[in-house]
Amino acid sequence: MVPGLDAATAHEVIHTTAYHLAVTSRLILAKPSNQANGRKALQDIRYDILNDEFDY
């Protein structure tokens, strides 16, 4: 339980170890050298998730 997020939808079935490893791998491949590049990589991951194209 995160303080301030008491009413948040539980999503631990989404954020599994495999999910975190996939995100980490994508970030490593993107080699974000600054905050803007890191944010762009995360936005790309979000886009892939929304389009059901993110494998984990």
PDB file of N, CA, C and O in Angstrom:
ATOM      1  N   MET A   1       0.850  -1.183   0.000  1.00  0.00           N
ATOM      2  CA  MET A   1       0.000   0.000   0.000  1.00  0.00           C
ATOM      3  C   MET A   1       0.892   1.243   0.000  1.00  0.00           C
ATOM      4  O   MET A   1       1.781   1.374   0.828  1.00  0.00           O
ATOM      5  N   VAL A   2       0.650   2.116  -0.945  1.00  0.00           N
ATOM      6  CA  VAL A   2       1.436   3.343  -1.058  1.00  0.00           C
ATOM      7  C   VAL A   2       0.630   4.487  -0.454  1.00  0.00           C
ATOM      8  O   VAL A   2      -0.517   4.703  -0.848  1.00  0.00           O
ATOM      9  N   PRO A   3       1.202   5.217   0.517  1.00  0.00           N
ATOM     10  CA  PRO A   3       0.475   6.342   1.097  1.00  0.00           C
ATOM     11  C   PRO A   3       0.026   7.323   0.018  1.00  0.00           C
ATOM     12  O   PRO A   3       0.789   7.677  -0.874  1.00  0.00           O
ATOM     13  N   GLY A   4      -1.235   7.721   0.083  1.00  0.00           N
ATOM     14  CA  GLY A   4      -1.775   8.654  -0.892  1.00  0.00           C
ATOM     15  C   GLY A   4      -2.368   7.972  -2.109  1.00  0.00           C
ATOM     16  O   GLY A   4      -3.042   8.593  -2.911  1.00  0.00           O
ATOM     17  N   LEU A   5      -2.116   6.665  -2.247  1.00  0.00           N
ATOM     18  CA  LEU A   5      -2.657   5.915  -3.380  1.00  0.00           C
ATOM     19  C   LEU A   5      -3.543   4.774  -2.894  1.00  0.00           C
ATOM     20  O   LEU A   5      -3.643   3.734  -3.528  1.00  0.00           O
ATOM     21  N   ASP A   6      -4.201   5.003  -1.773  1.00  0.00           N
ATOM     22  CA  ASP A   6      -5.024   3.966  -1.159  1.00  0.00           C
ATOM     23  C   ASP A   6      -6.105   3.447  -2.102  1.00  0.00           C
ATOM     24  O   ASP A   6      -6.447   2.267  -2.081  1.00  0.00           O
ATOM     25  N   ALA A   7      -6.639   4.316  -2.955  1.00  0.00           N
ATOM     26  CA  ALA A   7      -7.726   3.921  -3.842  1.00  0.00           C
ATOM     27  C   ALA A   7      -7.234   3.477  -5.221  1.00  0.00           C
ATOM     28  O   ALA A   7      -8.026   3.216  -6.110  1.00  0.00           O
ATOM     29  N   ALA A   8      -5.930   3.389  -5.387  1.00  0.00           N
ATOM     30  CA  ALA A   8      -5.374   2.994  -6.694  1.00  0.00           C
ATOM     31  C   ALA A   8      -5.711   1.546  -7.001  1.00  0.00           C
ATOM     32  O   ALA A   8      -5.808   0.708  -6.111  1.00  0.00           O
ATOM     33  N   THR A   9      -5.895   1.269  -8.267  1.00  0.00           N
ATOM     34  CA  THR A   9      -6.170  -0.089  -8.702  1.00  0.00           C
ATOM     35  C   THR A   9      -4.916  -0.942  -8.530  1.00  0.00           C
ATOM     36  O   THR A   9      -3.832  -0.542  -8.949  1.00  0.00           O
ATOM     37  N   ALA A  10      -5.089  -2.096  -7.923  1.00  0.00           N
ATOM     38  CA  ALA A  10      -3.951  -3.003  -7.756  1.00  0.00           C
ATOM     39  C   ALA A  10      -3.494  -3.473  -9.127  1.00  0.00           C
ATOM     40  O   ALA A  10      -4.306  -3.809  -9.979  1.00  0.00           O
ATOM     41  N   HIS A  11      -2.198  -3.467  -9.360  1.00  0.00           N
ATOM     42  CA  HIS A  11      -1.690  -3.847 -10.673  1.00  0.00           C
ATOM     43  C   HIS A  11      -0.409  -4.672 -10.604  1.00  0.00           C
ATOM     44  O   HIS A  11       0.359  -4.702 -11.539  1.00  0.00           O
ATOM     45  N   GLU A  12      -0.229  -5.368  -9.500  1.00  0.00           N
ATOM     46  CA  GLU A  12       0.973  -6.188  -9.399  1.00  0.00           C
ATOM     47  C   GLU A  12       0.963  -7.346 -10.385  1.00  0.00           C
ATOM     48  O   GLU A  12       2.010  -7.900 -10.696  1.00  0.00           O
ATOM     49  N   VAL A  13      -0.206  -7.698 -10.921  1.00  0.00           N
ATOM     50  CA  VAL A  13      -0.229  -8.744 -11.945  1.00  0.00           C
ATOM     51  C   VAL A  13       0.306  -8.224 -13.271  1.00  0.00           C
ATOM     52  O   VAL A  13       0.657  -8.998 -14.153  1.00  0.00           O
ATOM     53  N   ILE A  14       0.363  -6.916 -13.436  1.00  0.00           N
ATOM     54  CA  ILE A  14       0.915  -6.296 -14.641  1.00  0.00           C
ATOM     55  C   ILE A  14       2.408  -6.052 -14.463  1.00  0.00           C
ATOM     56  O   ILE A  14       3.210  -6.364 -15.320  1.00  0.00           O
ATOM     57  N   HIS A  15       2.777  -5.485 -13.337  1.00  0.00           N
ATOM     58  CA  HIS A  15       4.177  -5.152 -13.080  1.00  0.00           C
ATOM     59  C   HIS A  15       4.886  -6.336 -12.438  1.00  0.00           C
ATOM     60  O   HIS A  15       5.286  -6.304 -11.291  1.00  0.00           O
ATOM     61  N   THR A  16       5.045  -7.358 -13.244  1.00  0.00           N
ATOM     62  CA  THR A  16       5.712  -8.576 -12.806  1.00  0.00           C
ATOM     63  C   THR A  16       7.224  -8.436 -12.977  1.00  0.00           C
ATOM     64  O   THR A  16       7.707  -7.453 -13.545  1.00  0.00           O
ATOM     65  N   THR A  17       7.943  -9.437 -12.519  1.00  0.00           N
ATOM     66  CA  THR A  17       9.389  -9.439 -12.714  1.00  0.00           C
ATOM     67  C   THR A  17       9.719  -9.413 -14.205  1.00  0.00           C
ATOM     68  O   THR A  17      10.610  -8.680 -14.641  1.00  0.00           O
ATOM     69  N   ALA A  18       8.977 -10.192 -14.996  1.00  0.00           N
ATOM     70  CA  ALA A  18       9.220 -10.218 -16.448  1.00  0.00           C
ATOM     71  C   ALA A  18       8.991  -8.836 -17.066  1.00  0.00           C
ATOM     72  O   ALA A  18       9.757  -8.402 -17.934  1.00  0.00           O
ATOM     73  N   TYR A  19       7.964  -8.142 -16.617  1.00  0.00           N
ATOM     74  CA  TYR A  19       7.685  -6.780 -17.098  1.00  0.00           C
ATOM     75  C   TYR A  19       8.860  -5.857 -16.785  1.00  0.00           C
ATOM     76  O   TYR A  19       9.341  -5.123 -17.644  1.00  0.00           O
ATOM     77  N   HIS A  20       9.318  -5.884 -15.538  1.00  0.00           N
ATOM     78  CA  HIS A  20      10.426  -5.011 -15.134  1.00  0.00           C
ATOM     79  C   HIS A  20      11.703  -5.338 -15.903  1.00  0.00           C
ATOM     80  O   HIS A  20      12.447  -4.427 -16.277  1.00  0.00           O
ATOM     81  N   LEU A  21      11.953  -6.604 -16.154  1.00  0.00           N
ATOM     82  CA  LEU A  21      13.130  -6.978 -16.937  1.00  0.00           C
ATOM     83  C   LEU A  21      13.005  -6.477 -18.376  1.00  0.00           C
ATOM     84  O   LEU A  21      13.994  -6.001 -18.955  1.00  0.00           O
ATOM     85  N   ALA A  22      11.812  -6.549 -18.946  1.00  0.00           N
ATOM     86  CA  ALA A  22      11.601  -6.064 -20.319  1.00  0.00           C
ATOM     87  C   ALA A  22      11.798  -4.553 -20.399  1.00  0.00           C
ATOM     88  O   ALA A  22      12.433  -4.048 -21.332  1.00  0.00           O
ATOM     89  N   VAL A  23      11.270  -3.829 -19.428  1.00  0.00           N
ATOM     90  CA  VAL A  23      11.442  -2.372 -19.404  1.00  0.00           C
ATOM     91  C   VAL A  23      12.916  -2.023 -19.244  1.00  0.00           C
ATOM     92  O   VAL A  23      13.449  -1.166 -19.957  1.00  0.00           O
ATOM     93  N   THR A  24      13.588  -2.703 -18.316  1.00  0.00           N
ATOM     94  CA  THR A  24      15.003  -2.444 -18.085  1.00  0.00           C
ATOM     95  C   THR A  24      15.817  -2.712 -19.344  1.00  0.00           C
ATOM     96  O   THR A  24      16.691  -1.915 -19.712  1.00  0.00           O
ATOM     97  N   SER A  25      15.514  -3.814 -20.024  1.00  0.00           N
ATOM     98  CA  SER A  25      16.226  -4.132 -21.263  1.00  0.00           C
ATOM     99  C   SER A  25      16.028  -3.057 -22.314  1.00  0.00           C
ATOM    100  O   SER A  25      16.982  -2.666 -22.996  1.00  0.00           O
ATOM    101  N   ARG A  26      14.802  -2.581 -22.453  1.00  0.00           N
ATOM    102  CA  ARG A  26      14.518  -1.527 -23.437  1.00  0.00           C
ATOM    103  C   ARG A  26      15.266  -0.244 -23.087  1.00  0.00           C
ATOM    104  O   ARG A  26      15.795   0.436 -23.966  1.00  0.00           O
ATOM    105  N   LEU A  27      15.319   0.083 -21.799  1.00  0.00           N
ATOM    106  CA  LEU A  27      16.033   1.295 -21.391  1.00  0.00           C
ATOM    107  C   LEU A  27      17.531   1.154 -21.636  1.00  0.00           C
ATOM    108  O   LEU A  27      18.186   2.104 -22.065  1.00  0.00           O
ATOM    109  N   ILE A  28      18.071  -0.024 -21.390  1.00  0.00           N
ATOM    110  CA  ILE A  28      19.497  -0.247 -21.638  1.00  0.00           C
ATOM    111  C   ILE A  28      19.786  -0.114 -23.130  1.00  0.00           C
ATOM    112  O   ILE A  28      20.770   0.509 -23.529  1.00  0.00           O
ATOM    113  N   LEU A  29      18.914  -0.696 -23.968  1.00  0.00           N
ATOM    114  CA  LEU A  29      19.103  -0.598 -25.415  1.00  0.00           C
ATOM    115  C   LEU A  29      19.006   0.837 -25.901  1.00  0.00           C
ATOM    116  O   LEU A  29      19.698   1.233 -26.841  1.00  0.00           O
ATOM    117  N   ALA A  30      18.149   1.630 -25.266  1.00  0.00           N
ATOM    118  CA  ALA A  30      17.983   3.035 -25.657  1.00  0.00           C
ATOM    119  C   ALA A  30      19.182   3.872 -25.225  1.00  0.00           C
ATOM    120  O   ALA A  30      19.407   4.952 -25.757  1.00  0.00           O
ATOM    121  N   LYS A  31      19.937   3.357 -24.263  1.00  0.00           N
ATOM    122  CA  LYS A  31      21.103   4.068 -23.725  1.00  0.00           C
ATOM    123  C   LYS A  31      20.786   5.532 -23.433  1.00  0.00           C
ATOM    124  O   LYS A  31      21.419   6.440 -23.975  1.00  0.00           O
ATOM    125  N   PRO A  32      19.790   5.775 -22.576  1.00  0.00           N
ATOM    126  CA  PRO A  32      19.428   7.168 -22.292  1.00  0.00           C
ATOM    127  C   PRO A  32      20.570   7.894 -21.594  1.00  0.00           C
ATOM    128  O   PRO A  32      20.972   7.529 -20.507  1.00  0.00           O
ATOM    129  N   SER A  33      21.108   8.886 -22.267  1.00  0.00           N
ATOM    130  CA  SER A  33      22.234   9.636 -21.709  1.00  0.00           C
ATOM    131  C   SER A  33      21.760  10.865 -20.954  1.00  0.00           C
ATOM    132  O   SER A  33      22.551  11.528 -20.308  1.00  0.00           O
ATOM    133  N   ASN A  34      20.488  11.174 -21.069  1.00  0.00           N
ATOM    134  CA  ASN A  34      19.952  12.307 -20.333  1.00  0.00           C
ATOM    135  C   ASN A  34      18.478  12.060 -20.047  1.00  0.00           C
ATOM    136  O   ASN A  34      17.885  11.093 -20.528  1.00  0.00           O
ATOM    137  N   GLN A  35      17.888  12.950 -19.284  1.00  0.00           N
ATOM    138  CA  GLN A  35      16.503  12.772 -18.871  1.00  0.00           C
ATOM    139  C   GLN A  35      15.550  12.743 -20.073  1.00  0.00           C
ATOM    140  O   GLN A  35      14.625  11.938 -20.116  1.00  0.00           O
ATOM    141  N   ALA A  36      15.788  13.564 -21.072  1.00  0.00           N
ATOM    142  CA  ALA A  36      14.908  13.608 -22.241  1.00  0.00           C
ATOM    143  C   ALA A  36      14.931  12.280 -22.990  1.00  0.00           C
ATOM    144  O   ALA A  36      13.882  11.770 -23.398  1.00  0.00           O
ATOM    145  N   ASN A  37      16.103  11.691 -23.159  1.00  0.00           N
ATOM    146  CA  ASN A  37      16.196  10.396 -23.846  1.00  0.00           C
ATOM    147  C   ASN A  37      15.526   9.292 -23.042  1.00  0.00           C
ATOM    148  O   ASN A  37      14.873   8.411 -23.607  1.00  0.00           O
ATOM    149  N   GLY A  38      15.675   9.333 -21.733  1.00  0.00           N
ATOM    150  CA  GLY A  38      15.026   8.350 -20.874  1.00  0.00           C
ATOM    151  C   GLY A  38      13.517   8.458 -20.943  1.00  0.00           C
ATOM    152  O   GLY A  38      12.811   7.456 -21.050  1.00  0.00           O
ATOM    153  N   ARG A  39      13.019   9.679 -20.910  1.00  0.00           N
ATOM    154  CA  ARG A  39      11.569   9.895 -21.017  1.00  0.00           C
ATOM    155  C   ARG A  39      11.042   9.427 -22.369  1.00  0.00           C
ATOM    156  O   ARG A  39       9.978   8.835 -22.449  1.00  0.00           O
ATOM    157  N   LYS A  40      11.791   9.659 -23.429  1.00  0.00           N
ATOM    158  CA  LYS A  40      11.383   9.229 -24.767  1.00  0.00           C
ATOM    159  C   LYS A  40      11.310   7.701 -24.827  1.00  0.00           C
ATOM    160  O   LYS A  40      10.355   7.140 -25.381  1.00  0.00           O
ATOM    161  N   ALA A  41      12.274   7.040 -24.235  1.00  0.00           N
ATOM    162  CA  ALA A  41      12.267   5.582 -24.213  1.00  0.00           C
ATOM    163  C   ALA A  41      11.044   5.071 -23.453  1.00  0.00           C
ATOM    164  O   ALA A  41      10.375   4.128 -23.896  1.00  0.00           O
ATOM    165  N   LEU A  42      10.717   5.692 -22.321  1.00  0.00           N
ATOM    166  CA  LEU A  42       9.543   5.287 -21.552  1.00  0.00           C
ATOM    167  C   LEU A  42       8.252   5.574 -22.309  1.00  0.00           C
ATOM    168  O   LEU A  42       7.301   4.792 -22.259  1.00  0.00           O
ATOM    169  N   GLN A  43       8.204   6.681 -23.033  1.00  0.00           N
ATOM    170  CA  GLN A  43       7.028   6.991 -23.848  1.00  0.00           C
ATOM    171  C   GLN A  43       6.848   5.954 -24.953  1.00  0.00           C
ATOM    172  O   GLN A  43       5.722   5.538 -25.259  1.00  0.00           O
ATOM    173  N   ASP A  44       7.947   5.518 -25.541  1.00  0.00           N
ATOM    174  CA  ASP A  44       7.882   4.484 -26.578  1.00  0.00           C
ATOM    175  C   ASP A  44       7.361   3.169 -26.005  1.00  0.00           C
ATOM    176  O   ASP A  44       6.563   2.475 -26.642  1.00  0.00           O
ATOM    177  N   ILE A  45       7.798   2.836 -24.794  1.00  0.00           N
ATOM    178  CA  ILE A  45       7.315   1.623 -24.129  1.00  0.00           C
ATOM    179  C   ILE A  45       5.816   1.753 -23.871  1.00  0.00           C
ATOM    180  O   ILE A  45       5.048   0.817 -24.125  1.00  0.00           O
ATOM    181  N   ARG A  46       5.388   2.902 -23.392  1.00  0.00           N
ATOM    182  CA  ARG A  46       3.962   3.142 -23.141  1.00  0.00           C
ATOM    183  C   ARG A  46       3.154   2.956 -24.421  1.00  0.00           C
ATOM    184  O   ARG A  46       2.109   2.303 -24.426  1.00  0.00           O
ATOM    185  N   TYR A  47       3.641   3.505 -25.508  1.00  0.00           N
ATOM    186  CA  TYR A  47       2.960   3.378 -26.801  1.00  0.00           C
ATOM    187  C   TYR A  47       2.837   1.903 -27.183  1.00  0.00           C
ATOM    188  O   TYR A  47       1.772   1.450 -27.614  1.00  0.00           O
ATOM    189  N   ASP A  48       3.912   1.162 -27.015  1.00  0.00           N
ATOM    190  CA  ASP A  48       3.894  -0.259 -27.355  1.00  0.00           C
ATOM    191  C   ASP A  48       2.903  -1.029 -26.473  1.00  0.00           C
ATOM    192  O   ASP A  48       2.200  -1.922 -26.951  1.00  0.00           O
ATOM    193  N   ILE A  49       2.842  -0.685 -25.191  1.00  0.00           N
ATOM    194  CA  ILE A  49       1.906  -1.345 -24.284  1.00  0.00           C
ATOM    195  C   ILE A  49       0.473  -1.059 -24.721  1.00  0.00           C
ATOM    196  O   ILE A  49      -0.361  -1.967 -24.805  1.00  0.00           O
ATOM    197  N   LEU A  50       0.173   0.194 -25.004  1.00  0.00           N
ATOM    198  CA  LEU A  50      -1.181   0.576 -25.407  1.00  0.00           C
ATOM    199  C   LEU A  50      -1.597  -0.070 -26.718  1.00  0.00           C
ATOM    200  O   LEU A  50      -2.787  -0.315 -26.944  1.00  0.00           O
ATOM    201  N   ASN A  51      -0.636  -0.364 -27.577  1.00  0.00           N
ATOM    202  CA  ASN A  51      -0.921  -0.996 -28.864  1.00  0.00           C
ATOM    203  C   ASN A  51      -0.719  -2.511 -28.821  1.00  0.00           C
ATOM    204  O   ASN A  51      -0.678  -3.154 -29.874  1.00  0.00           O
ATOM    205  N   ASP A  52      -0.584  -3.036 -27.616  1.00  0.00           N
ATOM    206  CA  ASP A  52      -0.406  -4.478 -27.407  1.00  0.00           C
ATOM    207  C   ASP A  52       0.780  -5.024 -28.199  1.00  0.00           C
ATOM    208  O   ASP A  52       0.724  -6.113 -28.768  1.00  0.00           O
ATOM    209  N   GLU A  53       1.864  -4.255 -28.222  1.00  0.00           N
ATOM    210  CA  GLU A  53       3.073  -4.647 -28.945  1.00  0.00           C
ATOM    211  C   GLU A  53       4.284  -4.801 -28.023  1.00  0.00           C
ATOM    212  O   GLU A  53       5.402  -4.924 -28.488  1.00  0.00           O
ATOM    213  N   PHE A  54       4.059  -4.746 -26.729  1.00  0.00           N
ATOM    214  CA  PHE A  54       5.147  -4.838 -25.764  1.00  0.00           C
ATOM    215  C   PHE A  54       5.169  -6.253 -25.192  1.00  0.00           C
ATOM    216  O   PHE A  54       4.268  -6.660 -24.464  1.00  0.00           O
ATOM    217  N   ASP A  55       6.178  -7.004 -25.557  1.00  0.00           N
ATOM    218  CA  ASP A  55       6.291  -8.389 -25.109  1.00  0.00           C
ATOM    219  C   ASP A  55       7.074  -8.480 -23.818  1.00  0.00           C
ATOM    220  O   ASP A  55       8.164  -7.922 -23.699  1.00  0.00           O
ATOM    221  N   TYR A  56       6.514  -9.193 -22.873  1.00  0.00           N
ATOM    222  CA  TYR A  56       7.202  -9.493 -21.610  1.00  0.00           C
ATOM    223  C   TYR A  56       6.652 -10.741 -21.012  1.00  0.00           C
ATOM    224  O   TYR A  56       5.639 -11.260 -21.428  1.00  0.00           O
TER     225      TYR A  56
END
